[in-house]
Amino acid sequence: MRGVETDYLVVGAGATGMAFVDALIAASDADVVLVDRRHRPAGHWNDAYPFVRLHGPSALYGVNSRILGSDVIEETGPNAGFYPRATAAEICEYYQHVLDELFLPSGRVRFFGMSDYTMAAGGEHQITSRLTGDATTVRVRRRVVDARYLEPSLPATHAPPFAADPDAWLIPVNGLVELSRPADGFTIVGAGKTAIDACLWLLESGVPADAIRWIRPRDAWLLDREFQQPLDLMPRLMEGVSLYLEAAAEAAGIPDLFRRLEACGQLIAIDPETEPAMYRCATVSKSELARLRTIENVIRLGRVVRIGPDRIELQGGSIPTDRGQVHVNCSAPGLRIRPGRPVFADGQITLQQVRACQPVFSAALAGYAEATRDQDAEKNQICPANPYPSAATDWIPVTCTAQQAEIIWATDPDLYKWMQSSRLNATRGIAEHGDDPQLKSALNRIFANVGPAISRLQAFSAGAPA
Ligand SMILES: Cc1cc2nc3c(=O)[nH]c(=O)nc-3n(C[C@H](O)[C@H](O)[C@H](O)COP(=O)(O)OP(=O)(O)OC[C@H]3O[C@@H](n4cnc5c(N)ncnc54)[C@H](O)[C@@H]3O)c2cc1C
């Protein structure tokens, strides 16, 4: 059996593994072995549905050392007024360039694609080629980095969680672009971002809203893309932060908190009459929201149990269907919900979200902390694990943990300097907007409310009366 030796064995060359490695090698002389069972980097984007794009701007995605696309605000099209959002193909090409033009030429990163990582019985680290079966033992001098702990669950490989009659016309969302005959109608199964993307794509492709039926077991709180824009548009982003902190500081209880967050535009419901029960960081623009609201045939009878040739059974009842109806399975959960664990522990690093809904920035931050700090306690203070949200009320602990970390970052001069040089950091370049009245008023509101907001959110998390 072949053997190699390295400082860091990074398992997973998806968005988090790539951002971590880039930040680590930029701030240290570390040697890295990067392994992935896929043939190239980019993780889940390799299997994404064809019309998917980033939910947020490309300006905040990828690795620190290389821009993704162009940081020029779009003037036309559905994304007008915002920074571009890369397609899956652009993201895959980008990460291949990062590997070929930055990582490999550095002489400090070796990539093992089409290879599975396993830990053998004796604790030995092994990578096994999926092509030849050859196994390589990896001796790790410093750490193993788990960059697949939050690997998303994908529509392309997700088996439907319901039964379907062989005569029912059921396709995964990826199959929409492969339809070869017109459908009588489209039934979208799922309430998350994949379902939103499917509905928007159908509408943009000329399918009338009344030909779409949307099975939404739970509604989701959504984020407004207008408040997610960095660089020239950052004052608006900071205004958003200030508004949700003010809402949190003033909330009399949890229902009041969500009323306030909705009133100040920081959480959006597709149907204002239906209180969302879910929150998974999904983002839409106002124009997308308006288009989604044109779909009026929304079924709220719980999850699908079975799709038959002429009826769909749901947890709370049944509805008619027929063989001319395409049923589109959008039920894969996307973000993988797993319990938080220390990011830095013993010989291991487990990459997780720290800043809310920013897993890639969080991974880069972990790379920098690993390169520049000695003690795990300090590294974990900089990078507290912040599990992805799922239920609506998860907004509370996610925001609370992220805000506490923001205070640590802002008051550490070295971290502040790194953050201001990090293209993945949404607040990079904030000083350049010092004279902007919107930013000034946002900062005043943030300073006034961040302490009370954290206290309130802690109390709500601890079960203060709602
Ligand atoms: C549709 C969609 C849109 C998104 N948009 C945004 C956005 O706009 N902005 C944003 O910040 N985030 C966004 N995200 C989230 C983000 O892109 C990443 O999906 C998230 O951080 C997960 O990336 P990852 O590196 O953890 O997982 P992955 O990309 O899945 O990478 C994990 C890798 O580990 C490999 N692997 C797993 N087990 C093994 C093993 N035993 N041996 C070898 N290799 C293994 C897998 O093959 C995979 O390539 C989006 C996610 C989705 C699904």
Short mmCIF file of C-alpha atoms and ligand atoms in Angstrom, two decimals:
data_model
loop_
_atom_site.label_atom_id
_atom_site.label_comp_id
_atom_site.label_asym_id
_atom_site.label_seq_id
_atom_site.Cartn_x
_atom_site.Cartn_y
_atom_site.Cartn_z
CA MET A 1 0.00 0.00 0.00
CA ARG A 2 1.26 3.46 -0.96
CA GLY A 3 1.76 6.06 1.77
CA VAL A 4 1.83 9.86 1.79
CA GLU A 5 2.40 12.34 4.56
CA THR A 6 0.88 15.79 5.00
CA ASP A 7 0.01 18.47 7.54
CA TYR A 8 -3.72 18.56 6.73
CA LEU A 9 -5.91 15.93 5.15
CA VAL A 10 -8.99 17.79 3.89
CA VAL A 11 -11.95 15.52 3.08
CA GLY A 12 -14.26 17.24 0.60
CA ALA A 13 -13.36 19.65 -2.21
CA GLY A 14 -16.72 21.42 -2.15
CA ALA A 15 -17.25 25.09 -1.35
CA THR A 16 -16.20 24.77 2.29
CA GLY A 17 -13.12 22.58 1.71
CA MET A 18 -11.85 24.88 -1.05
CA ALA A 19 -12.37 28.09 0.98
CA PHE A 20 -10.66 26.53 4.00
CA VAL A 21 -7.60 25.34 2.04
CA ASP A 22 -7.22 28.68 0.28
CA ALA A 23 -7.26 30.65 3.54
CA LEU A 24 -4.99 28.14 5.30
CA ILE A 25 -2.23 28.10 2.70
CA ALA A 26 -2.40 31.89 2.29
CA ALA A 27 -1.63 32.38 5.99
CA SER A 28 0.78 29.47 6.65
CA ASP A 29 3.31 27.19 4.99
CA ALA A 30 1.08 24.14 5.50
CA ASP A 31 1.04 21.15 3.18
CA VAL A 32 -2.41 19.78 2.25
CA VAL A 33 -3.83 16.58 0.80
CA LEU A 34 -7.32 17.30 -0.60
CA VAL A 35 -9.51 14.29 -1.34
CA ASP A 36 -12.92 14.00 -2.98
CA ARG A 37 -14.92 11.11 -4.30
CA ARG A 38 -16.00 13.28 -7.21
CA HIS A 39 -13.65 13.75 -10.18
CA ARG A 40 -13.15 17.45 -9.62
CA PRO A 41 -13.76 20.15 -7.01
CA ALA A 42 -17.05 22.10 -6.59
CA GLY A 43 -18.90 19.46 -4.55
CA HIS A 44 -22.65 19.49 -4.94
CA TRP A 45 -22.56 21.97 -7.81
CA ASN A 46 -21.42 19.08 -10.04
CA ASP A 47 -24.87 17.49 -9.68
CA ALA A 48 -27.02 20.61 -9.45
CA TYR A 49 -30.21 21.07 -11.43
CA PRO A 50 -29.46 22.89 -14.68
CA PHE A 51 -31.18 26.19 -13.96
CA VAL A 52 -29.84 26.68 -10.44
CA ARG A 53 -27.79 29.74 -9.54
CA LEU A 54 -26.22 30.91 -6.35
CA HIS A 55 -28.88 32.30 -4.04
CA GLY A 56 -26.58 35.11 -2.99
CA PRO A 57 -24.04 37.15 -4.95
CA SER A 58 -20.97 35.54 -6.54
CA ALA A 59 -19.02 38.40 -4.95
CA LEU A 60 -19.32 36.52 -1.63
CA TYR A 61 -18.73 33.01 -2.94
CA GLY A 62 -15.72 30.85 -3.80
CA VAL A 63 -12.30 31.40 -2.26
CA ASN A 64 -10.61 34.54 -1.01
CA SER A 65 -7.78 34.48 -3.55
CA ARG A 66 -9.85 34.63 -6.72
CA ILE A 67 -12.85 36.63 -7.85
CA LEU A 68 -15.85 34.64 -9.17
CA GLY A 69 -17.33 36.24 -12.28
CA SER A 70 -17.42 40.02 -12.30
CA ASP A 71 -18.24 42.25 -9.37
CA VAL A 72 -20.33 44.56 -11.56
CA ILE A 73 -23.93 45.30 -10.61
CA GLU A 74 -26.30 43.99 -13.27
CA GLU A 75 -28.34 46.60 -15.13
CA THR A 76 -30.83 44.43 -16.97
CA GLY A 77 -32.62 41.11 -16.56
CA PRO A 78 -34.21 39.47 -13.54
CA ASN A 79 -31.19 40.27 -11.31
CA ALA A 80 -31.03 43.97 -12.26
CA GLY A 81 -29.73 46.18 -9.47
CA PHE A 82 -27.82 43.35 -7.78
CA TYR A 83 -24.41 41.69 -8.09
CA PRO A 84 -24.34 38.66 -10.43
CA ARG A 85 -25.17 35.15 -9.24
CA ALA A 86 -23.13 32.40 -10.88
CA THR A 87 -24.65 29.33 -12.51
CA ALA A 88 -23.57 25.82 -11.48
CA ALA A 89 -21.43 25.53 -14.65
CA GLU A 90 -19.61 28.78 -13.83
CA ILE A 91 -19.00 27.63 -10.27
CA CYS A 92 -17.58 24.26 -11.38
CA GLU A 93 -15.25 25.95 -13.88
CA TYR A 94 -14.17 28.47 -11.25
CA TYR A 95 -13.16 25.82 -8.72
CA GLN A 96 -11.26 23.88 -11.40
CA HIS A 97 -9.26 27.06 -12.11
CA VAL A 98 -8.64 27.56 -8.40
CA LEU A 99 -7.27 24.02 -8.18
CA ASP A 100 -5.23 24.13 -11.41
CA GLU A 101 -3.94 27.68 -11.23
CA LEU A 102 -3.60 28.37 -7.50
CA PHE A 103 -3.55 25.23 -5.37
CA LEU A 104 -1.51 22.76 -7.47
CA PRO A 105 1.13 25.28 -8.65
CA SER A 106 1.72 26.28 -5.02
CA GLY A 107 3.36 22.86 -4.63
CA ARG A 108 1.62 22.57 -1.24
CA VAL A 109 -1.69 20.98 -2.26
CA ARG A 110 -2.12 17.49 -3.72
CA PHE A 111 -5.57 16.57 -5.04
CA PHE A 112 -6.91 13.02 -4.99
CA GLY A 113 -10.13 13.03 -7.05
CA MET A 114 -12.36 9.98 -7.55
CA SER A 115 -11.16 8.78 -4.17
CA ASP A 116 -12.98 7.80 -1.01
CA TYR A 117 -11.70 8.71 2.40
CA THR A 118 -12.12 6.14 5.17
CA MET A 119 -10.70 5.73 8.60
CA ALA A 120 -9.45 2.18 9.06
CA ALA A 121 -10.02 0.20 12.25
CA GLY A 122 -6.70 1.22 13.77
CA GLY A 123 -7.44 4.92 13.21
CA GLU A 124 -5.37 4.98 10.01
CA HIS A 125 -6.45 7.48 7.36
CA GLN A 126 -6.98 5.92 3.96
CA ILE A 127 -7.92 7.13 0.52
CA THR A 128 -9.01 4.60 -2.05
CA SER A 129 -9.23 5.27 -5.76
CA ARG A 130 -12.68 4.63 -7.19
CA LEU A 131 -11.03 3.78 -10.52
CA THR A 132 -8.25 1.37 -9.56
CA GLY A 133 -9.12 0.40 -6.01
CA ASP A 134 -5.59 1.35 -4.98
CA ALA A 135 -5.43 2.45 -1.36
CA THR A 136 -3.11 5.12 -0.02
CA THR A 137 -2.40 5.58 3.66
CA VAL A 138 -2.14 9.20 4.77
CA ARG A 139 -0.01 10.08 7.75
CA VAL A 140 -1.39 13.36 9.08
CA ARG A 141 1.01 15.58 11.00
CA ARG A 142 -1.57 18.12 12.17
CA ARG A 143 -5.27 17.65 11.47
CA VAL A 144 -7.95 15.91 9.46
CA VAL A 145 -10.47 18.43 8.17
CA ASP A 146 -14.03 17.23 7.69
CA ALA A 147 -15.35 19.42 4.86
CA ARG A 148 -18.38 17.19 4.21
CA TYR A 149 -20.15 17.34 7.58
CA LEU A 150 -22.77 19.68 6.08
CA GLU A 151 -22.71 18.23 2.57
CA PRO A 152 -26.17 19.10 1.17
CA SER A 153 -28.74 16.51 0.27
CA LEU A 154 -29.31 16.83 -3.47
CA PRO A 155 -32.40 16.55 -5.67
CA ALA A 156 -30.43 14.50 -8.23
CA THR A 157 -29.61 11.74 -5.75
CA HIS A 158 -32.45 12.12 -3.24
CA ALA A 159 -35.00 9.29 -3.36
CA PRO A 160 -38.57 10.63 -3.02
CA PRO A 161 -39.76 10.25 0.58
CA PHE A 162 -43.16 9.07 -0.70
CA ALA A 163 -44.48 6.19 -2.77
CA ALA A 164 -45.41 6.66 -6.43
CA ASP A 165 -47.45 4.50 -8.75
CA PRO A 166 -45.48 3.40 -11.86
CA ASP A 167 -48.16 5.13 -13.98
CA ALA A 168 -47.72 8.49 -12.22
CA TRP A 169 -45.56 10.98 -14.11
CA LEU A 170 -42.93 11.79 -11.45
CA ILE A 171 -39.60 13.43 -12.21
CA PRO A 172 -36.74 14.87 -10.16
CA VAL A 173 -36.33 18.63 -10.56
CA ASN A 174 -33.27 17.99 -12.78
CA GLY A 175 -35.65 16.23 -15.22
CA LEU A 176 -37.66 19.38 -16.02
CA VAL A 177 -35.27 20.39 -18.79
CA GLU A 178 -35.48 16.92 -20.32
CA LEU A 179 -39.25 16.86 -20.89
CA SER A 180 -39.97 15.88 -24.46
CA ARG A 181 -43.75 16.29 -24.53
CA PRO A 182 -46.01 19.00 -23.12
CA ALA A 183 -47.65 18.40 -19.76
CA ASP A 184 -51.24 19.25 -18.85
CA GLY A 185 -49.93 20.84 -15.68
CA PHE A 186 -47.10 20.83 -13.16
CA THR A 187 -47.36 19.76 -9.53
CA ILE A 188 -44.38 20.97 -7.53
CA VAL A 189 -43.74 18.91 -4.39
CA GLY A 190 -41.68 20.76 -1.77
CA ALA A 191 -41.58 24.06 0.04
CA GLY A 192 -37.93 25.04 -0.03
CA LYS A 193 -35.57 26.84 -2.33
CA THR A 194 -35.49 24.03 -4.92
CA ALA A 195 -39.27 24.26 -5.27
CA ILE A 196 -39.02 28.05 -5.51
CA ASP A 197 -36.41 27.73 -8.26
CA ALA A 198 -38.58 25.21 -10.12
CA CYS A 199 -41.66 27.48 -9.96
CA LEU A 200 -39.70 30.54 -11.10
CA TRP A 201 -38.08 28.63 -13.95
CA LEU A 202 -41.43 27.32 -15.17
CA LEU A 203 -42.96 30.81 -15.05
CA GLU A 204 -39.95 32.32 -16.85
CA SER A 205 -40.20 29.56 -19.45
CA GLY A 206 -43.75 30.52 -20.33
CA VAL A 207 -45.82 28.12 -18.23
CA PRO A 208 -48.92 30.01 -17.02
CA ALA A 209 -49.28 30.35 -13.24
CA ASP A 210 -52.61 28.52 -13.30
CA ALA A 211 -50.90 25.44 -14.80
CA ILE A 212 -48.76 25.15 -11.67
CA ARG A 213 -49.98 23.51 -8.49
CA TRP A 214 -47.67 23.84 -5.50
CA ILE A 215 -47.71 21.31 -2.65
CA ARG A 216 -46.23 23.21 0.31
CA PRO A 217 -46.42 21.19 3.53
CA ARG A 218 -44.86 24.09 5.47
CA ASP A 219 -44.18 27.63 4.35
CA ALA A 220 -40.71 29.11 4.79
CA TRP A 221 -39.49 32.49 5.94
CA LEU A 222 -37.38 33.95 3.15
CA LEU A 223 -34.59 36.53 3.07
CA ASP A 224 -34.71 39.55 0.77
CA ARG A 225 -31.81 39.57 -1.70
CA GLU A 226 -31.72 43.35 -1.52
CA PHE A 227 -30.20 43.07 1.96
CA GLN A 228 -27.53 40.53 0.94
CA GLN A 229 -25.47 42.74 -1.38
CA PRO A 230 -21.84 43.63 -0.57
CA LEU A 231 -19.37 46.24 -1.93
CA ASP A 232 -21.14 49.34 -3.31
CA LEU A 233 -24.50 48.17 -1.94
CA MET A 234 -23.23 47.31 1.54
CA PRO A 235 -24.94 50.23 3.34
CA ARG A 236 -28.29 48.57 2.57
CA LEU A 237 -26.95 45.25 3.91
CA MET A 238 -25.91 46.96 7.13
CA GLU A 239 -29.29 48.65 7.31
CA GLY A 240 -30.83 45.18 7.21
CA VAL A 241 -28.62 44.02 10.08
CA SER A 242 -29.55 47.10 12.09
CA LEU A 243 -33.26 46.50 11.48
CA TYR A 244 -33.24 42.89 12.64
CA LEU A 245 -31.16 43.77 15.70
CA GLU A 246 -33.62 46.53 16.56
CA ALA A 247 -36.51 44.10 16.10
CA ALA A 248 -34.79 41.58 18.39
CA ALA A 249 -33.95 44.20 21.03
CA GLU A 250 -37.53 45.46 21.19
CA ALA A 251 -39.45 42.18 20.85
CA ALA A 252 -41.83 41.42 23.68
CA GLY A 253 -41.86 37.70 22.89
CA ILE A 254 -41.22 35.25 20.06
CA PRO A 255 -44.45 35.91 18.09
CA ASP A 256 -43.79 39.65 18.43
CA LEU A 257 -40.22 39.13 17.22
CA PHE A 258 -41.41 37.48 14.00
CA ARG A 259 -44.07 40.17 13.49
CA ARG A 260 -41.36 42.82 13.78
CA LEU A 261 -38.93 40.98 11.50
CA GLU A 262 -41.61 40.74 8.85
CA ALA A 263 -42.67 44.37 9.29
CA CYS A 264 -39.12 45.64 8.78
CA GLY A 265 -38.60 43.43 5.70
CA GLN A 266 -35.99 41.12 7.22
CA LEU A 267 -38.14 38.02 6.86
CA ILE A 268 -40.65 37.53 4.08
CA ALA A 269 -43.58 35.14 3.78
CA ILE A 270 -44.72 34.09 0.31
CA ASP A 271 -48.28 34.11 1.56
CA PRO A 272 -48.78 36.85 4.17
CA GLU A 273 -51.86 34.96 5.44
CA THR A 274 -49.86 31.85 6.34
CA GLU A 275 -47.36 31.95 9.19
CA PRO A 276 -44.17 30.19 8.02
CA ALA A 277 -42.95 27.31 10.18
CA MET A 278 -39.60 26.89 8.48
CA TYR A 279 -36.46 29.02 7.99
CA ARG A 280 -33.58 27.73 5.85
CA CYS A 281 -31.78 30.87 4.64
CA ALA A 282 -33.56 30.78 1.26
CA THR A 283 -33.29 34.12 -0.53
CA VAL A 284 -35.53 35.81 -3.10
CA SER A 285 -35.80 39.20 -4.73
CA LYS A 286 -38.99 41.25 -4.58
CA SER A 287 -39.67 40.59 -8.26
CA GLU A 288 -39.29 36.83 -7.72
CA LEU A 289 -41.63 37.08 -4.75
CA ALA A 290 -44.24 38.84 -6.87
CA ARG A 291 -44.01 36.09 -9.49
CA LEU A 292 -44.27 33.33 -6.88
CA ARG A 293 -47.40 34.94 -5.52
CA THR A 294 -49.08 34.52 -8.90
CA ILE A 295 -49.27 30.78 -8.19
CA GLU A 296 -52.56 30.53 -6.37
CA ASN A 297 -53.10 26.78 -6.39
CA VAL A 298 -51.23 25.99 -3.17
CA ILE A 299 -51.96 22.70 -1.39
CA ARG A 300 -51.41 22.70 2.37
CA LEU A 301 -52.41 19.21 3.42
CA GLY A 302 -49.06 18.10 4.85
CA ARG A 303 -46.49 15.92 3.18
CA VAL A 304 -47.19 13.69 0.19
CA VAL A 305 -47.66 10.05 1.16
CA ARG A 306 -48.32 8.55 -2.27
CA ILE A 307 -48.79 9.70 -5.83
CA GLY A 308 -51.22 7.42 -7.63
CA PRO A 309 -52.43 7.54 -11.23
CA ASP A 310 -55.47 9.65 -10.38
CA ARG A 311 -55.06 10.84 -6.74
CA ILE A 312 -52.35 12.22 -4.52
CA GLU A 313 -52.59 11.11 -0.91
CA LEU A 314 -51.22 13.57 1.61
CA GLN A 315 -50.96 13.43 5.40
CA GLY A 316 -54.05 15.62 5.71
CA GLY A 317 -56.26 14.46 2.82
CA SER A 318 -56.12 13.72 -0.90
CA ILE A 319 -56.40 15.65 -4.18
CA PRO A 320 -57.08 14.55 -7.74
CA THR A 321 -54.33 14.18 -10.31
CA ASP A 322 -53.95 12.56 -13.72
CA ARG A 323 -51.42 11.01 -16.06
CA GLY A 324 -50.90 14.24 -17.99
CA GLN A 325 -49.73 16.00 -14.84
CA VAL A 326 -45.97 16.15 -14.22
CA HIS A 327 -45.12 15.77 -10.54
CA VAL A 328 -41.79 17.42 -9.80
CA ASN A 329 -39.98 16.12 -6.75
CA CYS A 330 -38.36 19.10 -5.01
CA SER A 331 -38.41 17.53 -1.56
CA ALA A 332 -34.64 17.09 -1.02
CA PRO A 333 -33.86 19.14 2.06
CA GLY A 334 -30.77 20.92 0.60
CA LEU A 335 -28.94 22.26 3.64
CA ARG A 336 -28.05 19.32 5.85
CA ILE A 337 -29.22 19.82 9.40
CA ARG A 338 -26.77 18.30 11.85
CA PRO A 339 -26.00 19.04 15.47
CA GLY A 340 -23.26 21.55 16.14
CA ARG A 341 -19.94 20.20 17.35
CA PRO A 342 -16.72 22.08 18.16
CA VAL A 343 -15.09 23.18 14.91
CA PHE A 344 -11.64 22.51 16.42
CA ALA A 345 -11.22 19.38 18.53
CA ASP A 346 -8.28 17.02 19.06
CA GLY A 347 -6.82 16.12 15.69
CA GLN A 348 -9.92 17.18 13.78
CA ILE A 349 -11.53 20.26 12.26
CA THR A 350 -15.23 20.01 11.38
CA LEU A 351 -16.21 22.88 9.09
CA GLN A 352 -19.57 24.39 9.98
CA GLN A 353 -21.52 27.59 9.61
CA VAL A 354 -20.45 30.42 11.93
CA ARG A 355 -21.79 33.59 10.30
CA ALA A 356 -25.50 33.11 9.55
CA CYS A 357 -26.13 31.65 6.07
CA GLN A 358 -22.46 32.16 5.11
CA PRO A 359 -20.85 28.69 5.21
CA VAL A 360 -18.12 29.59 2.75
CA PHE A 361 -16.91 32.68 4.61
CA SER A 362 -17.12 30.60 7.80
CA ALA A 363 -14.81 27.94 6.30
CA ALA A 364 -12.26 30.55 5.22
CA LEU A 365 -12.34 32.04 8.71
CA ALA A 366 -11.63 28.59 10.17
CA GLY A 367 -8.64 28.27 7.81
CA TYR A 368 -7.26 31.59 8.96
CA ALA A 369 -7.85 30.82 12.65
CA GLU A 370 -6.10 27.46 12.26
CA ALA A 371 -3.12 29.12 10.60
CA THR A 372 -2.72 31.96 13.05
CA ARG A 373 -3.89 30.83 16.51
CA ASP A 374 -2.32 28.22 18.79
CA GLN A 375 -5.05 27.15 21.17
CA ASP A 376 -8.25 25.36 20.20
CA ALA A 377 -10.16 27.29 22.84
CA GLU A 378 -9.36 30.56 21.10
CA LYS A 379 -10.06 29.11 17.65
CA ASN A 380 -13.45 27.87 18.82
CA GLN A 381 -14.21 31.25 20.29
CA ILE A 382 -13.54 32.81 16.90
CA CYS A 383 -15.47 30.05 15.09
CA PRO A 384 -18.37 28.89 17.28
CA ALA A 385 -20.34 26.14 15.55
CA ASN A 386 -23.69 27.58 14.53
CA PRO A 387 -25.99 24.81 13.24
CA TYR A 388 -28.04 25.57 10.14
CA PRO A 389 -31.60 26.63 10.85
CA SER A 390 -34.60 24.48 9.99
CA ALA A 391 -37.61 25.55 12.09
CA ALA A 392 -38.66 29.22 12.01
CA THR A 393 -37.56 29.72 15.61
CA ASP A 394 -34.03 28.59 14.71
CA TRP A 395 -33.59 32.16 13.45
CA ILE A 396 -33.11 33.04 17.13
CA PRO A 397 -30.05 30.93 18.10
CA VAL A 398 -28.46 31.31 14.67
CA THR A 399 -28.62 35.10 14.86
CA CYS A 400 -27.55 35.16 18.50
CA THR A 401 -24.45 32.99 17.96
CA ALA A 402 -23.46 34.91 14.84
CA GLN A 403 -23.80 38.30 16.54
CA GLN A 404 -21.70 37.20 19.50
CA ALA A 405 -18.98 36.07 17.08
CA GLU A 406 -19.20 39.38 15.17
CA ILE A 407 -18.28 41.20 18.39
CA ILE A 408 -15.21 38.99 18.87
CA TRP A 409 -14.10 39.57 15.27
CA ALA A 410 -14.64 43.34 15.40
CA THR A 411 -12.64 43.78 18.60
CA ASP A 412 -9.60 41.71 17.57
CA PRO A 413 -7.35 43.97 15.45
CA ASP A 414 -5.70 41.07 13.61
CA LEU A 415 -9.01 39.42 12.72
CA TYR A 416 -10.53 42.74 11.75
CA LYS A 417 -7.61 43.34 9.36
CA TRP A 418 -7.98 39.86 7.83
CA MET A 419 -11.72 40.32 7.44
CA GLN A 420 -11.23 43.60 5.67
CA SER A 421 -9.02 41.81 3.14
CA SER A 422 -11.35 38.82 2.73
CA ARG A 423 -13.51 38.99 -0.43
CA LEU A 424 -15.88 36.45 1.16
CA ASN A 425 -16.61 38.88 3.99
CA ALA A 426 -19.86 40.77 3.34
CA THR A 427 -18.62 43.81 5.30
CA ARG A 428 -15.27 44.16 3.52
CA GLY A 429 -14.53 47.78 2.66
CA ILE A 430 -16.94 49.21 5.19
CA ALA A 431 -14.63 52.14 5.96
CA GLU A 432 -14.96 53.33 2.35
CA HIS A 433 -18.64 54.06 3.03
CA GLY A 434 -17.87 56.10 6.16
CA ASP A 435 -19.72 59.18 4.85
CA ASP A 436 -22.78 57.33 3.62
CA PRO A 437 -25.83 58.53 5.63
CA GLN A 438 -27.57 55.13 5.30
CA LEU A 439 -24.51 53.37 6.75
CA LYS A 440 -24.11 55.96 9.51
CA SER A 441 -27.67 55.56 10.66
CA ALA A 442 -27.40 51.75 10.38
CA LEU A 443 -24.26 51.70 12.53
CA ASN A 444 -25.91 53.91 15.16
CA ARG A 445 -28.86 51.52 15.26
CA ILE A 446 -26.52 48.50 15.47
CA PHE A 447 -24.46 49.95 18.32
CA ALA A 448 -27.60 50.86 20.24
CA ASN A 449 -29.26 47.48 19.80
CA VAL A 450 -26.68 44.71 19.51
CA GLY A 451 -26.25 44.18 23.28
CA PRO A 452 -29.97 44.23 24.11
CA ALA A 453 -30.69 42.07 21.04
CA ILE A 454 -28.24 39.37 22.13
CA SER A 455 -29.71 39.39 25.66
CA ARG A 456 -33.24 39.08 24.31
CA LEU A 457 -32.34 36.30 21.88
CA GLN A 458 -30.53 34.43 24.65
CA ALA A 459 -33.62 34.73 26.82
CA PHE A 460 -35.87 33.48 24.00
CA SER A 461 -33.49 30.56 23.35
CA ALA A 462 -33.55 29.70 27.04
CA GLY A 463 -37.32 29.55 26.96
CA ALA A 464 -38.39 32.97 28.19
CA PRO A 465 -42.19 33.30 28.04
CA ALA A 466 -43.30 33.80 24.47
C1 LIG B 1 -28.80 25.21 -4.47
C2 LIG B 1 -27.84 25.78 -3.47
C3 LIG B 1 -27.49 27.13 -3.56
C4 LIG B 1 -26.60 27.69 -2.63
N1 LIG B 1 -26.29 29.01 -2.74
C5 LIG B 1 -25.43 29.55 -1.86
C6 LIG B 1 -25.07 30.93 -1.93
O1 LIG B 1 -25.53 31.67 -2.78
N2 LIG B 1 -24.17 31.42 -1.03
C7 LIG B 1 -23.63 30.62 -0.06
O2 LIG B 1 -22.80 31.10 0.73
N3 LIG B 1 -23.96 29.31 0.05
C8 LIG B 1 -24.84 28.76 -0.83
N4 LIG B 1 -25.16 27.44 -0.73
C9 LIG B 1 -24.52 26.64 0.35
C10 LIG B 1 -23.07 26.30 -0.02
O3 LIG B 1 -22.81 26.45 -1.38
C11 LIG B 1 -22.66 24.90 0.17
O4 LIG B 1 -23.69 24.15 -0.39
C12 LIG B 1 -22.53 24.39 1.53
O5 LIG B 1 -21.62 25.08 2.27
C13 LIG B 1 -22.09 22.94 1.42
O6 LIG B 1 -20.82 22.85 0.84
P1 LIG B 1 -19.89 21.73 1.35
O7 LIG B 1 -18.51 22.03 0.91
O8 LIG B 1 -20.13 21.54 2.81
O9 LIG B 1 -20.51 20.41 0.66
P2 LIG B 1 -20.32 19.82 -0.81
O10 LIG B 1 -20.32 20.85 -1.84
O11 LIG B 1 -21.30 18.72 -0.96
O12 LIG B 1 -18.85 19.19 -0.72
C14 LIG B 1 -18.56 18.05 0.07
C15 LIG B 1 -17.68 17.13 -0.77
O13 LIG B 1 -17.25 16.05 0.07
C16 LIG B 1 -17.11 14.91 -0.74
N5 LIG B 1 -17.12 13.75 0.14
C17 LIG B 1 -18.08 13.40 1.04
N6 LIG B 1 -17.72 12.29 1.69
C18 LIG B 1 -16.52 11.92 1.19
C19 LIG B 1 -15.63 10.83 1.44
N7 LIG B 1 -15.88 9.90 2.38
N8 LIG B 1 -14.49 10.74 0.72
C20 LIG B 1 -14.20 11.66 -0.22
N9 LIG B 1 -15.00 12.72 -0.49
C21 LIG B 1 -16.13 12.84 0.20
C22 LIG B 1 -18.30 14.99 -1.68
O14 LIG B 1 -18.06 14.26 -2.86
C23 LIG B 1 -18.41 16.51 -1.94
O15 LIG B 1 -17.78 16.86 -3.16
C24 LIG B 1 -26.05 26.86 -1.62
C25 LIG B 1 -26.40 25.51 -1.54
C26 LIG B 1 -27.28 24.96 -2.45
C27 LIG B 1 -27.63 23.49 -2.32
#
